[in-house]
């Protein structure tokens, strides 16, 4: 660790500390783009209050945080509420530190892999390879992209529990790159029991740890199931009740709360005919989980970290209750693929989509809910365009990676009859 | 005291002038039947058959239904004789051997359906989403201390009370609307009032541990408040004929007693009654005295002959203006409720309770928050202020009693009961933060922008004195049983205003558009991702299409000539390709021998067009 790293951590903490003392913080905590039924600070407070009052928080459908987290944080929430912003800032800084450590390790692994394959590379591909400077540049870009992204800053000052989710995911990535199996399994099991969608990350975990052995893969999968059961039983003992399963996983699957957010579910299921609701629920939940898992796992079996990154990004787009904190997390992973950026053709389009739709969401929400001069379609249009922009980004990254892998071994310029050839998919 | 198989019916009408040129008329019809054991319920005389069948079908001990239009003004009118809330209100106490919560929920729903037919009201909408099991308030009046408590309570604040409710309500009476006091209740006049409330109360009173010696008591009430200024009179005189459109044509022949009580003190003091009343009653209750004049219809109609009985209230003309300006004294406890915040996203429900008495009073508050509004219990707070100060400061009261059941969307409402001591001459502000939900598009009522209702809260207290208190004691069943009914304390129950919230609404014309657009965005991900995952990268020739027809023809001729060269080039290329294949240690076949010829199909239409021509 060098001093620049610590300076960036301190600066990121200072930015968050400054903003959490402005009127922006409670406003962000109520924005539907950041606070969903799953991660809202108000609902966390309500859950802890009900837990301390001896009322089962999952009898209602207001609380959807896991019992272990409610129980672990109840002391802090009840006795020291003035330190809550500091607590969330510390969690966010830990996330950034984990991402930094993960990036260092990742770049080193990539450079080692390159050293073995260098003689197979084409001659004009130096700019596609990880250079010596990348060992410092890429981790620095990752930590800057996380600490100073407006999405993660506002998610932190809004005190959403996405900060906790991002910490667990960063720890998962760190253990994945470090090759630590048991912590990786436990944190993935915890996050799966808590919010369902991270179960797809079992695929990169298996690719990393099974080492092409089927028996070992089966053993790891069994270990994952056992870890999930252990976490579920640990949650059970907080309240001696299984109600939390319906309050967390059941709530996510059945999409009971139609509160608007940046995803695709909310208006679709508001306008859904009741007769078809179950079918489309299953279809949309498949789309958010396993629909892309098998083809991407096969295609990216040699790149488990890119697989994990893409799966986290697809989660942020297609999960039932996404928030901008989820988007900020996977955007911070993009510098890992810095060497693919040459082939990303839609950067400007995606940036424009993000800028326009994120600006319009606040305005259109106000016009719909407060001014009364717009209606739900306006806000739906903005969320639709935002999801489209994210999809462009993800598909662009995938295609860029495939092109880079091809060009590394075949060169960037291929001549046919003296003319430069075009690279197409077939 | 009553003999077996006795069935008695009583008619009562109470007329009370109220402040602000209002008149309260209260009708009470009481049927009491000592039926003994359950099998005797098959033989009804005065009691309606539906009530008897009710006791056979359901384990109901006490049933209260209220259908009310309008709002009772506590500050100016005092307390009503029978408390009710706007819309429809229903609560019941179930008791029986081997009852479970599931049984009670099922019976409760069936009971509501029965009375939706009996009273022609929308009580069939009573279900689990708007019913609660009260814990501390709404105690049945004869609940045993140790007995199991199966009480259910529901309100439908949206219900509008009109002719279709009054007519079946009158049909439950032994004389119907043909004769007796019920003949005064005509729709044209009843629904022209400021406030009208129809009530129905059924109680089953059994000797302790003896279910074979029981009394069923049916009490039907009609509470009306008239605004005399609507009568366009030059003074404040009024009469029965003026209020109801006709006088009394007699009394119900089946009635044991038919009496009219007219309050003569306080605001009734200034009126002169015509005809002169024969009887007067002075009653003292909790240190507070009320004087009633009594007209006994049995005496009035003792002589034969067709005539209409009328009572007129004559106000002295000279004193009109001065007396009208006299301010009424505030009742001990008043309540209000309102909604804070703006927009369709969130707000705050605020209930204000004021204690005008000099001493502290215990206050119980019950709120039912429907499922489409999220309530946050951790934001519940009680602030206080002296009564005469306008602003609430930071002073807070603590609640000594708290019962909360969180609500569930489309299943259960939130249920909150709190108890606290309210100091004398103090106001308390009970507030809780709420969020408004977006519903599915088919869950909105036909007029979605009208808003959604939150039923009124109930505030209960125990008064140490009887001022403004007119309710019947629990053991009484006639209005005259409230005379001289002094008790250590008087249980008071008040209802606040109902609230109306604006929920955010979707565009109701958009289901197909939304489904198509959302699926299109999903397809934008599905297509490219599966394309990248399942296809291989190949190298194609870089070609450009001719711009116009002439160039196209020229290019075709040129290309035909070039074809010969391509064949030669292909032949020449074979050794080079072989050499390249030998050199590539990885064995990748990305550059296929066929590529140089440019035979692979390209993505652009014009290129494909050329290729087809070649083929």
Short mmCIF file of N, CA, C and O in Angstrom, two decimals, chain A residues 232-335:
data_model
loop_
_atom_site.label_atom_id
_atom_site.label_comp_id
_atom_site.label_asym_id
_atom_site.label_seq_id
_atom_site.Cartn_x
_atom_site.Cartn_y
_atom_site.Cartn_z
N UNK A 232 -29.11 -19.60 6.82
CA UNK A 232 -30.55 -19.53 7.07
C UNK A 232 -30.87 -19.90 8.50
O UNK A 232 -31.70 -19.26 9.16
N UNK A 233 -30.21 -20.93 9.02
CA UNK A 233 -30.48 -21.33 10.39
C UNK A 233 -30.01 -20.26 11.37
O UNK A 233 -30.65 -19.97 12.37
N UNK A 234 -28.88 -19.62 11.05
CA UNK A 234 -28.42 -18.53 11.91
C UNK A 234 -29.43 -17.39 11.92
O UNK A 234 -29.71 -16.79 12.96
N UNK A 235 -30.01 -17.08 10.76
CA UNK A 235 -31.06 -16.07 10.72
C UNK A 235 -32.28 -16.52 11.50
O UNK A 235 -32.97 -15.71 12.12
N UNK A 236 -32.57 -17.82 11.44
CA UNK A 236 -33.74 -18.32 12.15
C UNK A 236 -33.63 -18.05 13.65
O UNK A 236 -34.60 -17.68 14.29
N UNK A 237 -32.45 -18.22 14.20
CA UNK A 237 -32.31 -18.12 15.65
C UNK A 237 -32.45 -16.70 16.16
O UNK A 237 -32.57 -16.49 17.36
N UNK A 238 -32.43 -15.70 15.28
CA UNK A 238 -32.63 -14.34 15.76
C UNK A 238 -34.05 -14.16 16.26
O UNK A 238 -34.29 -13.53 17.29
N UNK A 239 -35.02 -14.73 15.55
CA UNK A 239 -36.43 -14.54 15.91
C UNK A 239 -37.14 -15.85 16.19
O UNK A 239 -38.32 -15.84 16.51
N UNK A 240 -36.44 -16.98 16.05
CA UNK A 240 -37.08 -18.29 16.18
C UNK A 240 -38.30 -18.40 15.29
O UNK A 240 -39.35 -18.88 15.69
N UNK A 241 -38.17 -17.93 14.07
CA UNK A 241 -39.28 -17.94 13.14
C UNK A 241 -38.72 -17.96 11.74
O UNK A 241 -37.67 -17.38 11.47
N UNK A 242 -39.43 -18.64 10.85
CA UNK A 242 -39.02 -18.66 9.45
C UNK A 242 -39.71 -17.57 8.64
O UNK A 242 -39.64 -17.59 7.41
N UNK A 243 -40.40 -16.65 9.30
CA UNK A 243 -41.10 -15.59 8.57
C UNK A 243 -40.18 -14.76 7.71
O UNK A 243 -40.59 -14.18 6.72
N UNK A 244 -38.90 -14.69 8.11
CA UNK A 244 -38.00 -13.81 7.37
C UNK A 244 -37.81 -14.28 5.94
O UNK A 244 -37.50 -13.49 5.06
N UNK A 245 -37.96 -15.59 5.69
CA UNK A 245 -37.76 -16.08 4.32
C UNK A 245 -38.79 -15.46 3.38
O UNK A 245 -38.47 -15.04 2.28
N UNK A 246 -40.05 -15.40 3.84
CA UNK A 246 -41.05 -14.76 3.00
C UNK A 246 -40.85 -13.26 2.95
O UNK A 246 -41.15 -12.62 1.95
N UNK A 247 -40.34 -12.70 4.04
CA UNK A 247 -40.14 -11.26 4.07
C UNK A 247 -38.97 -10.80 3.23
O UNK A 247 -38.91 -9.64 2.84
N UNK A 248 -37.99 -11.68 2.97
CA UNK A 248 -36.85 -11.27 2.17
C UNK A 248 -36.89 -11.92 0.79
O UNK A 248 -37.13 -11.26 -0.21
N UNK A 249 -36.69 -13.24 0.73
CA UNK A 249 -36.64 -13.90 -0.58
C UNK A 249 -38.01 -13.94 -1.24
O UNK A 249 -38.14 -13.72 -2.44
N UNK A 250 -39.05 -14.24 -0.45
CA UNK A 250 -40.39 -14.28 -1.03
C UNK A 250 -40.82 -12.93 -1.56
O UNK A 250 -41.45 -12.82 -2.61
N UNK A 251 -40.48 -11.89 -0.83
CA UNK A 251 -40.84 -10.54 -1.26
C UNK A 251 -40.17 -10.20 -2.58
O UNK A 251 -40.76 -9.59 -3.46
N UNK A 252 -38.89 -10.60 -2.71
CA UNK A 252 -38.17 -10.31 -3.96
C UNK A 252 -38.79 -11.08 -5.11
O UNK A 252 -39.02 -10.54 -6.20
N UNK A 253 -39.08 -12.37 -4.88
CA UNK A 253 -39.57 -13.16 -6.00
C UNK A 253 -40.96 -12.71 -6.43
O UNK A 253 -41.23 -12.57 -7.62
N UNK A 254 -41.85 -12.50 -5.48
CA UNK A 254 -43.23 -12.19 -5.85
C UNK A 254 -43.44 -10.72 -6.17
O UNK A 254 -44.52 -10.34 -6.62
N UNK A 255 -42.44 -9.88 -5.94
CA UNK A 255 -42.51 -8.47 -6.30
C UNK A 255 -43.81 -7.85 -5.79
O UNK A 255 -44.63 -7.37 -6.56
N UNK A 256 -43.98 -7.85 -4.47
CA UNK A 256 -45.24 -7.38 -3.90
C UNK A 256 -45.34 -5.87 -3.88
O UNK A 256 -46.44 -5.34 -4.00
N UNK A 257 -44.25 -5.18 -3.70
CA UNK A 257 -44.29 -3.73 -3.59
C UNK A 257 -43.97 -3.14 -4.95
O UNK A 257 -42.93 -3.43 -5.52
N UNK A 258 -44.88 -2.32 -5.46
CA UNK A 258 -44.71 -1.77 -6.80
C UNK A 258 -44.08 -0.39 -6.77
O UNK A 258 -44.28 0.40 -7.69
N UNK A 259 -43.33 -0.08 -5.72
CA UNK A 259 -42.71 1.24 -5.64
C UNK A 259 -41.82 1.46 -6.85
O UNK A 259 -41.01 0.60 -7.20
N UNK A 260 -41.96 2.61 -7.52
CA UNK A 260 -41.13 2.86 -8.70
C UNK A 260 -39.65 2.87 -8.35
O UNK A 260 -39.25 3.27 -7.25
N UNK A 261 -38.84 2.40 -9.30
CA UNK A 261 -37.39 2.43 -9.14
C UNK A 261 -36.77 2.47 -10.52
O UNK A 261 -37.47 2.69 -11.52
N UNK A 262 -35.45 2.26 -10.62
CA UNK A 262 -34.79 2.42 -11.91
C UNK A 262 -34.85 1.15 -12.74
O UNK A 262 -34.24 1.10 -13.81
N UNK A 263 -35.55 0.13 -12.27
CA UNK A 263 -35.55 -1.13 -13.00
C UNK A 263 -36.74 -1.25 -13.94
O UNK A 263 -37.49 -0.31 -14.17
N UNK A 264 -36.90 -2.46 -14.46
CA UNK A 264 -37.95 -2.72 -15.44
C UNK A 264 -39.19 -3.33 -14.82
O UNK A 264 -40.23 -3.37 -15.45
N UNK A 265 -39.10 -3.86 -13.60
CA UNK A 265 -40.21 -4.62 -13.03
C UNK A 265 -41.40 -3.74 -12.71
O UNK A 265 -42.54 -4.13 -12.93
N UNK A 266 -41.16 -2.54 -12.17
CA UNK A 266 -42.22 -1.88 -11.40
C UNK A 266 -43.41 -1.51 -12.25
O UNK A 266 -44.56 -1.74 -11.86
N UNK A 267 -43.19 -0.95 -13.43
CA UNK A 267 -44.34 -0.54 -14.22
C UNK A 267 -44.92 -1.72 -14.99
O UNK A 267 -46.12 -1.77 -15.25
N UNK A 268 -44.05 -2.67 -15.33
CA UNK A 268 -44.51 -3.86 -16.02
C UNK A 268 -45.53 -4.59 -15.17
O UNK A 268 -46.61 -4.97 -15.65
N UNK A 269 -45.23 -4.77 -13.89
CA UNK A 269 -46.15 -5.52 -13.04
C UNK A 269 -47.26 -4.64 -12.47
O UNK A 269 -48.23 -5.16 -11.93
N UNK A 270 -47.12 -3.33 -12.58
CA UNK A 270 -48.27 -2.48 -12.26
C UNK A 270 -49.34 -2.63 -13.34
O UNK A 270 -50.53 -2.70 -13.04
N UNK A 271 -48.92 -2.69 -14.59
CA UNK A 271 -49.85 -2.76 -15.71
C UNK A 271 -50.12 -4.19 -16.16
O UNK A 271 -50.69 -4.40 -17.22
N UNK A 272 -49.72 -5.16 -15.36
CA UNK A 272 -49.86 -6.55 -15.77
C UNK A 272 -51.27 -7.03 -15.47
O UNK A 272 -51.84 -6.72 -14.43
N UNK A 273 -51.82 -7.81 -16.37
CA UNK A 273 -53.09 -8.48 -16.09
C UNK A 273 -52.85 -9.59 -15.09
O UNK A 273 -51.89 -10.35 -15.20
N UNK A 274 -53.74 -9.69 -14.12
CA UNK A 274 -53.50 -10.59 -13.00
C UNK A 274 -53.37 -12.04 -13.45
O UNK A 274 -52.66 -12.83 -12.85
N UNK A 275 -54.06 -12.39 -14.52
CA UNK A 275 -54.07 -13.77 -14.98
C UNK A 275 -52.68 -14.24 -15.39
O UNK A 275 -52.33 -15.39 -15.22
N UNK A 276 -51.89 -13.32 -15.94
CA UNK A 276 -50.57 -13.68 -16.45
C UNK A 276 -49.45 -13.32 -15.50
O UNK A 276 -48.28 -13.46 -15.85
N UNK A 277 -49.79 -12.86 -14.32
CA UNK A 277 -48.76 -12.30 -13.46
C UNK A 277 -47.72 -13.35 -13.07
O UNK A 277 -46.52 -13.09 -13.12
N UNK A 278 -48.18 -14.55 -12.71
CA UNK A 278 -47.22 -15.55 -12.25
C UNK A 278 -46.27 -15.95 -13.37
O UNK A 278 -45.07 -16.10 -13.16
N UNK A 279 -46.81 -16.11 -14.59
CA UNK A 279 -45.95 -16.51 -15.70
C UNK A 279 -44.87 -15.47 -15.95
O UNK A 279 -43.69 -15.81 -16.12
N UNK A 280 -45.26 -14.20 -15.95
CA UNK A 280 -44.25 -13.18 -16.22
C UNK A 280 -43.31 -12.99 -15.05
O UNK A 280 -42.16 -12.60 -15.25
N UNK A 281 -43.80 -13.23 -13.83
CA UNK A 281 -42.87 -13.18 -12.71
C UNK A 281 -41.76 -14.20 -12.89
O UNK A 281 -40.58 -13.90 -12.71
N UNK A 282 -42.14 -15.41 -13.25
CA UNK A 282 -41.13 -16.45 -13.44
C UNK A 282 -40.21 -16.07 -14.59
O UNK A 282 -38.98 -16.21 -14.50
N UNK A 283 -40.80 -15.55 -15.68
CA UNK A 283 -39.97 -15.19 -16.83
C UNK A 283 -38.98 -14.09 -16.48
O UNK A 283 -37.80 -14.17 -16.82
N UNK A 284 -39.45 -13.06 -15.78
CA UNK A 284 -38.56 -11.95 -15.46
C UNK A 284 -37.51 -12.36 -14.43
O UNK A 284 -36.38 -11.89 -14.48
N UNK A 285 -37.87 -13.24 -13.50
CA UNK A 285 -36.87 -13.68 -12.54
C UNK A 285 -35.84 -14.59 -13.20
O UNK A 285 -34.66 -14.56 -12.85
N UNK A 286 -36.26 -15.40 -14.17
CA UNK A 286 -35.29 -16.17 -14.95
C UNK A 286 -34.37 -15.24 -15.71
O UNK A 286 -33.15 -15.45 -15.78
N UNK A 287 -34.93 -14.18 -16.27
CA UNK A 287 -34.12 -13.23 -17.01
C UNK A 287 -33.11 -12.56 -16.10
O UNK A 287 -32.01 -12.21 -16.53
N UNK A 288 -33.45 -12.37 -14.84
CA UNK A 288 -32.53 -11.72 -13.92
C UNK A 288 -31.48 -12.68 -13.39
O UNK A 288 -30.51 -12.24 -12.79
N UNK A 289 -31.66 -13.98 -13.58
CA UNK A 289 -30.71 -14.92 -12.99
C UNK A 289 -30.11 -15.84 -14.03
O UNK A 289 -29.05 -15.56 -14.57
N UNK A 290 -30.79 -16.91 -14.38
CA UNK A 290 -30.13 -18.01 -15.08
C UNK A 290 -30.18 -17.87 -16.59
O UNK A 290 -29.56 -18.65 -17.29
N UNK A 291 -30.90 -16.89 -17.13
CA UNK A 291 -31.05 -16.85 -18.59
C UNK A 291 -29.71 -16.58 -19.27
O UNK A 291 -29.44 -17.07 -20.35
N UNK A 292 -28.86 -15.78 -18.65
CA UNK A 292 -27.56 -15.44 -19.23
C UNK A 292 -26.44 -16.23 -18.59
O UNK A 292 -25.29 -16.11 -19.00
N UNK A 293 -26.75 -17.02 -17.57
CA UNK A 293 -25.69 -17.64 -16.79
C UNK A 293 -24.97 -18.71 -17.60
O UNK A 293 -23.74 -18.73 -17.65
N UNK A 294 -25.72 -19.60 -18.25
CA UNK A 294 -25.09 -20.72 -18.94
C UNK A 294 -24.29 -20.25 -20.15
O UNK A 294 -23.11 -20.57 -20.27
N UNK A 295 -24.86 -19.46 -21.08
CA UNK A 295 -24.03 -19.05 -22.22
C UNK A 295 -22.83 -18.21 -21.81
O UNK A 295 -21.73 -18.38 -22.37
N UNK A 296 -22.99 -17.33 -20.84
CA UNK A 296 -21.85 -16.51 -20.45
C UNK A 296 -20.79 -17.35 -19.73
O UNK A 296 -19.59 -17.11 -19.90
N UNK A 297 -21.22 -18.32 -18.94
CA UNK A 297 -20.24 -19.16 -18.25
C UNK A 297 -19.41 -19.95 -19.25
O UNK A 297 -18.20 -20.12 -19.08
N UNK A 298 -20.07 -20.44 -20.30
CA UNK A 298 -19.32 -21.20 -21.30
C UNK A 298 -18.38 -20.29 -22.06
O UNK A 298 -17.21 -20.61 -22.30
N UNK A 299 -18.88 -19.12 -22.43
CA UNK A 299 -18.05 -18.22 -23.24
C UNK A 299 -16.88 -17.66 -22.44
O UNK A 299 -15.78 -17.50 -22.97
N UNK A 300 -17.11 -17.35 -21.17
CA UNK A 300 -16.08 -16.68 -20.37
C UNK A 300 -15.45 -17.63 -19.37
O UNK A 300 -15.01 -17.20 -18.30
N UNK A 301 -15.39 -18.91 -19.71
CA UNK A 301 -14.89 -19.86 -18.72
C UNK A 301 -13.43 -19.63 -18.38
O UNK A 301 -12.95 -20.07 -17.33
N UNK A 302 -12.69 -18.97 -19.27
CA UNK A 302 -11.29 -18.67 -18.96
C UNK A 302 -11.14 -17.33 -18.27
O UNK A 302 -10.03 -16.96 -17.88
N UNK A 303 -12.21 -16.57 -18.15
CA UNK A 303 -12.17 -15.24 -17.54
C UNK A 303 -13.22 -15.16 -16.43
O UNK A 303 -14.22 -14.46 -16.57
N UNK A 304 -13.04 -15.87 -15.32
CA UNK A 304 -14.10 -15.86 -14.30
C UNK A 304 -14.36 -14.49 -13.71
O UNK A 304 -15.49 -14.20 -13.31
N UNK A 305 -13.34 -13.64 -13.66
CA UNK A 305 -13.61 -12.33 -13.06
C UNK A 305 -14.45 -11.46 -13.98
O UNK A 305 -15.31 -10.69 -13.52
N UNK A 306 -14.22 -11.58 -15.29
CA UNK A 306 -15.10 -10.85 -16.20
C UNK A 306 -16.52 -11.41 -16.14
O UNK A 306 -17.50 -10.66 -16.20
N UNK A 307 -16.61 -12.73 -16.01
CA UNK A 307 -17.94 -13.32 -15.83
C UNK A 307 -18.63 -12.76 -14.60
O UNK A 307 -19.80 -12.39 -14.63
N UNK A 308 -17.88 -12.68 -13.49
CA UNK A 308 -18.48 -12.14 -12.27
C UNK A 308 -18.88 -10.68 -12.47
O UNK A 308 -19.94 -10.25 -12.02
N UNK A 309 -18.04 -9.91 -13.15
CA UNK A 309 -18.37 -8.50 -13.38
C UNK A 309 -19.63 -8.36 -14.21
O UNK A 309 -20.51 -7.56 -13.90
N UNK A 310 -19.72 -9.14 -15.27
CA UNK A 310 -20.90 -9.04 -16.14
C UNK A 310 -22.14 -9.50 -15.41
O UNK A 310 -23.23 -8.91 -15.55
N UNK A 311 -22.02 -10.55 -14.59
CA UNK A 311 -23.20 -11.02 -13.85
C UNK A 311 -23.65 -9.98 -12.83
O UNK A 311 -24.85 -9.76 -12.64
N UNK A 312 -22.69 -9.32 -12.17
CA UNK A 312 -23.07 -8.27 -11.23
C UNK A 312 -23.76 -7.13 -11.97
O UNK A 312 -24.75 -6.55 -11.50
N UNK A 313 -23.25 -6.81 -13.16
CA UNK A 313 -23.88 -5.74 -13.93
C UNK A 313 -25.29 -6.13 -14.37
O UNK A 313 -26.22 -5.32 -14.30
N UNK A 314 -25.45 -7.36 -14.83
CA UNK A 314 -26.80 -7.79 -15.25
C UNK A 314 -27.74 -7.83 -14.05
O UNK A 314 -28.93 -7.54 -14.19
N UNK A 315 -27.23 -8.19 -12.89
CA UNK A 315 -28.04 -8.10 -11.67
C UNK A 315 -28.53 -6.68 -11.46
O UNK A 315 -29.69 -6.45 -11.13
N UNK A 316 -27.64 -5.72 -11.61
CA UNK A 316 -28.01 -4.34 -11.35
C UNK A 316 -29.07 -3.85 -12.32
O UNK A 316 -29.81 -2.92 -12.01
N UNK A 317 -29.14 -4.45 -13.50
CA UNK A 317 -30.14 -4.01 -14.47
C UNK A 317 -31.46 -4.74 -14.27
O UNK A 317 -32.52 -4.12 -14.28
N UNK A 318 -31.42 -6.04 -14.09
CA UNK A 318 -32.63 -6.84 -14.18
C UNK A 318 -33.19 -7.32 -12.85
O UNK A 318 -34.21 -8.02 -12.85
N UNK A 319 -32.57 -6.95 -11.72
CA UNK A 319 -33.14 -7.42 -10.46
C UNK A 319 -34.45 -6.69 -10.19
O UNK A 319 -34.76 -5.68 -10.82
N UNK A 320 -35.22 -7.21 -9.22
CA UNK A 320 -36.55 -6.66 -8.99
C UNK A 320 -36.48 -5.23 -8.46
O UNK A 320 -37.26 -4.38 -8.87
N UNK A 321 -35.57 -4.96 -7.54
CA UNK A 321 -35.48 -3.63 -6.92
C UNK A 321 -34.06 -3.12 -7.05
O UNK A 321 -33.31 -3.08 -6.08
N UNK A 322 -33.65 -2.69 -8.23
CA UNK A 322 -32.28 -2.16 -8.36
C UNK A 322 -32.22 -0.74 -7.80
O UNK A 322 -33.23 -0.04 -7.68
N UNK A 323 -31.02 -0.32 -7.47
CA UNK A 323 -30.81 1.05 -7.04
C UNK A 323 -29.53 1.55 -7.67
O UNK A 323 -28.71 0.77 -8.18
N UNK A 324 -29.34 2.86 -7.64
CA UNK A 324 -28.16 3.42 -8.27
C UNK A 324 -26.89 3.03 -7.54
O UNK A 324 -25.80 3.10 -8.11
N UNK A 325 -27.00 2.63 -6.27
CA UNK A 325 -25.81 2.12 -5.59
C UNK A 325 -25.29 0.85 -6.23
O UNK A 325 -24.08 0.63 -6.29
N UNK A 326 -26.20 -0.02 -6.70
CA UNK A 326 -25.77 -1.22 -7.42
C UNK A 326 -25.05 -0.84 -8.72
O UNK A 326 -24.06 -1.46 -9.10
N UNK A 327 -25.58 0.18 -9.41
CA UNK A 327 -24.96 0.59 -10.67
C UNK A 327 -23.57 1.16 -10.40
O UNK A 327 -22.62 0.86 -11.13
N UNK A 328 -23.45 1.96 -9.35
CA UNK A 328 -22.15 2.53 -9.02
C UNK A 328 -21.11 1.47 -8.73
O UNK A 328 -19.93 1.65 -9.04
N UNK A 329 -21.52 0.34 -8.16
CA UNK A 329 -20.55 -0.70 -7.84
C UNK A 329 -19.97 -1.32 -9.09
O UNK A 329 -18.76 -1.46 -9.23
N UNK A 330 -20.82 -1.71 -10.04
CA UNK A 330 -20.24 -2.39 -11.20
C UNK A 330 -19.54 -1.40 -12.12
O UNK A 330 -18.63 -1.78 -12.87
N UNK A 331 -19.93 -0.13 -12.10
CA UNK A 331 -19.16 0.85 -12.88
C UNK A 331 -17.74 0.97 -12.36
O UNK A 331 -16.80 1.25 -13.12
N UNK A 332 -17.57 0.77 -11.05
CA UNK A 332 -16.22 0.84 -10.49
C UNK A 332 -15.36 -0.34 -10.92
O UNK A 332 -14.13 -0.28 -10.79
N UNK A 333 -15.95 -1.41 -11.40
CA UNK A 333 -15.18 -2.56 -11.86
C UNK A 333 -14.72 -2.41 -13.30
O UNK A 333 -13.89 -3.20 -13.76
N UNK A 334 -15.25 -1.44 -14.02
CA UNK A 334 -14.89 -1.31 -15.43
C UNK A 334 -13.40 -1.04 -15.67
O UNK A 334 -12.85 -1.52 -16.65
N UNK A 335 -12.70 -0.27 -14.82
CA UNK A 335 -11.26 -0.08 -15.09
C UNK A 335 -10.45 -1.36 -15.09
O UNK A 335 -9.34 -1.38 -15.64
#
